[in-house]
Amino acid sequence: MSLQLHRPTPDGGLEPAPAVQRDYRRSLRSRRWAPAELSNPDVHIANPWLAIGLIALLAAATFVVLVLGYWSHVFG
């Protein structure tokens, strides 16, 4: 909800001013780079299943190290 703006008319009355929708995000973007999308050729997208597998492997290895450490009384 916002206030409606009015402007004066020549006969002393008021008329509603037309609302202009401005996209503020366009002003945040540099005009120099606007026409072209920037690409990064150095980025290689990893397979999501490979990333999930790596995280699961690291979690399992951490669990094994903790269990073996407690079992051999290294950690307490």
PDB file of C-alpha atoms in Angstrom:
ATOM      1  CA  MET A   1       0.000   0.000   0.000  1.00  0.00           C
ATOM      2  CA  SER A   2       1.370   3.394  -0.902  1.00  0.00           C
ATOM      3  CA  LEU A   3       0.174   6.967  -1.033  1.00  0.00           C
ATOM      4  CA  GLN A   4      -1.201   8.159  -4.337  1.00  0.00           C
ATOM      5  CA  LEU A   5       0.555  11.286  -5.548  1.00  0.00           C
ATOM      6  CA  HIS A   6      -1.436  14.218  -6.949  1.00  0.00           C
ATOM      7  CA  ARG A   7      -0.300  17.199  -8.951  1.00  0.00           C
ATOM      8  CA  PRO A   8      -1.943  20.609  -9.260  1.00  0.00           C
ATOM      9  CA  THR A   9      -4.076  21.458 -12.277  1.00  0.00           C
ATOM     10  CA  PRO A  10      -4.182  24.915 -13.922  1.00  0.00           C
ATOM     11  CA  ASP A  11      -7.627  25.646 -12.426  1.00  0.00           C
ATOM     12  CA  GLY A  12      -6.387  25.051  -8.855  1.00  0.00           C
ATOM     13  CA  GLY A  13      -7.547  21.449  -8.398  1.00  0.00           C
ATOM     14  CA  LEU A  14      -5.600  18.260  -8.012  1.00  0.00           C
ATOM     15  CA  GLU A  15      -5.310  15.328 -10.390  1.00  0.00           C
ATOM     16  CA  PRO A  16      -3.708  11.919  -9.755  1.00  0.00           C
ATOM     17  CA  ALA A  17      -0.164  11.717 -11.028  1.00  0.00           C
ATOM     18  CA  PRO A  18       0.497   8.700 -13.238  1.00  0.00           C
ATOM     19  CA  ALA A  19       2.384   5.972 -11.422  1.00  0.00           C
ATOM     20  CA  VAL A  20       5.623   4.981 -13.043  1.00  0.00           C
ATOM     21  CA  GLN A  21       6.960   1.529 -12.212  1.00  0.00           C
ATOM     22  CA  ARG A  22      10.720   1.697 -12.207  1.00  0.00           C
ATOM     23  CA  ASP A  23      12.904  -1.368 -11.982  1.00  0.00           C
ATOM     24  CA  TYR A  24      15.637  -0.364  -9.544  1.00  0.00           C
ATOM     25  CA  ARG A  25      17.685  -3.461 -10.451  1.00  0.00           C
ATOM     26  CA  ARG A  26      18.449  -2.047 -13.898  1.00  0.00           C
ATOM     27  CA  SER A  27      20.263   0.876 -12.272  1.00  0.00           C
ATOM     28  CA  LEU A  28      22.408  -1.487 -10.211  1.00  0.00           C
ATOM     29  CA  ARG A  29      23.799  -3.228 -13.267  1.00  0.00           C
ATOM     30  CA  SER A  30      26.666  -1.654 -15.163  1.00  0.00           C
ATOM     31  CA  ARG A  31      25.726  -0.562 -18.674  1.00  0.00           C
ATOM     32  CA  ARG A  32      29.133  -1.652 -19.887  1.00  0.00           C
ATOM     33  CA  TRP A  33      28.395  -5.342 -19.256  1.00  0.00           C
ATOM     34  CA  ALA A  34      24.625  -5.336 -19.788  1.00  0.00           C
ATOM     35  CA  PRO A  35      24.538  -6.618 -23.414  1.00  0.00           C
ATOM     36  CA  ALA A  36      26.695  -9.697 -22.855  1.00  0.00           C
ATOM     37  CA  GLU A  37      26.536 -12.462 -20.294  1.00  0.00           C
ATOM     38  CA  LEU A  38      29.859 -13.082 -18.605  1.00  0.00           C
ATOM     39  CA  SER A  39      31.131 -16.614 -18.790  1.00  0.00           C
ATOM     40  CA  ASN A  40      33.864 -18.238 -16.753  1.00  0.00           C
ATOM     41  CA  PRO A  41      35.707 -20.888 -18.778  1.00  0.00           C
ATOM     42  CA  ASP A  42      37.731 -21.965 -15.726  1.00  0.00           C
ATOM     43  CA  VAL A  43      34.690 -23.353 -13.929  1.00  0.00           C
ATOM     44  CA  HIS A  44      33.936 -27.016 -14.447  1.00  0.00           C
ATOM     45  CA  ILE A  45      30.579 -28.076 -13.067  1.00  0.00           C
ATOM     46  CA  ALA A  46      30.878 -31.196 -10.955  1.00  0.00           C
ATOM     47  CA  ASN A  47      28.450 -34.079 -11.192  1.00  0.00           C
ATOM     48  CA  PRO A  48      26.022 -33.683  -8.248  1.00  0.00           C
ATOM     49  CA  TRP A  49      26.093 -37.414  -7.463  1.00  0.00           C
ATOM     50  CA  LEU A  50      29.900 -37.318  -7.355  1.00  0.00           C
ATOM     51  CA  ALA A  51      29.789 -34.409  -4.906  1.00  0.00           C
ATOM     52  CA  ILE A  52      27.234 -36.198  -2.691  1.00  0.00           C
ATOM     53  CA  GLY A  53      29.368 -39.342  -2.779  1.00  0.00           C
ATOM     54  CA  LEU A  54      32.481 -37.408  -1.775  1.00  0.00           C
ATOM     55  CA  ILE A  55      30.702 -35.811   1.181  1.00  0.00           C
ATOM     56  CA  ALA A  56      29.319 -39.203   2.267  1.00  0.00           C
ATOM     57  CA  LEU A  57      32.796 -40.744   1.970  1.00  0.00           C
ATOM     58  CA  LEU A  58      34.307 -37.989   4.111  1.00  0.00           C
ATOM     59  CA  ALA A  59      31.547 -38.431   6.721  1.00  0.00           C
ATOM     60  CA  ALA A  60      32.104 -42.199   6.813  1.00  0.00           C
ATOM     61  CA  ALA A  61      35.891 -41.773   7.102  1.00  0.00           C
ATOM     62  CA  THR A  62      35.420 -39.300   9.969  1.00  0.00           C
ATOM     63  CA  PHE A  63      33.078 -41.706  11.731  1.00  0.00           C
ATOM     64  CA  VAL A  64      35.576 -44.574  11.354  1.00  0.00           C
ATOM     65  CA  VAL A  65      38.433 -42.427  12.716  1.00  0.00           C
ATOM     66  CA  LEU A  66      36.335 -41.408  15.719  1.00  0.00           C
ATOM     67  CA  VAL A  67      35.199 -44.976  16.469  1.00  0.00           C
ATOM     68  CA  LEU A  68      38.735 -46.360  16.164  1.00  0.00           C
ATOM     69  CA  GLY A  69      40.083 -43.511  18.316  1.00  0.00           C
ATOM     70  CA  TYR A  70      37.589 -44.139  21.115  1.00  0.00           C
ATOM     71  CA  TRP A  71      38.013 -47.892  20.802  1.00  0.00           C
ATOM     72  CA  SER A  72      41.813 -47.620  21.203  1.00  0.00           C
ATOM     73  CA  HIS A  73      41.407 -45.064  24.054  1.00  0.00           C
ATOM     74  CA  VAL A  74      43.251 -42.349  22.105  1.00  0.00           C
ATOM     75  CA  PHE A  75      40.406 -39.854  22.484  1.00  0.00           C
ATOM     76  CA  GLY A  76      39.406 -40.535  25.995  1.00  0.00           C
TER      77      GLY A  76
END
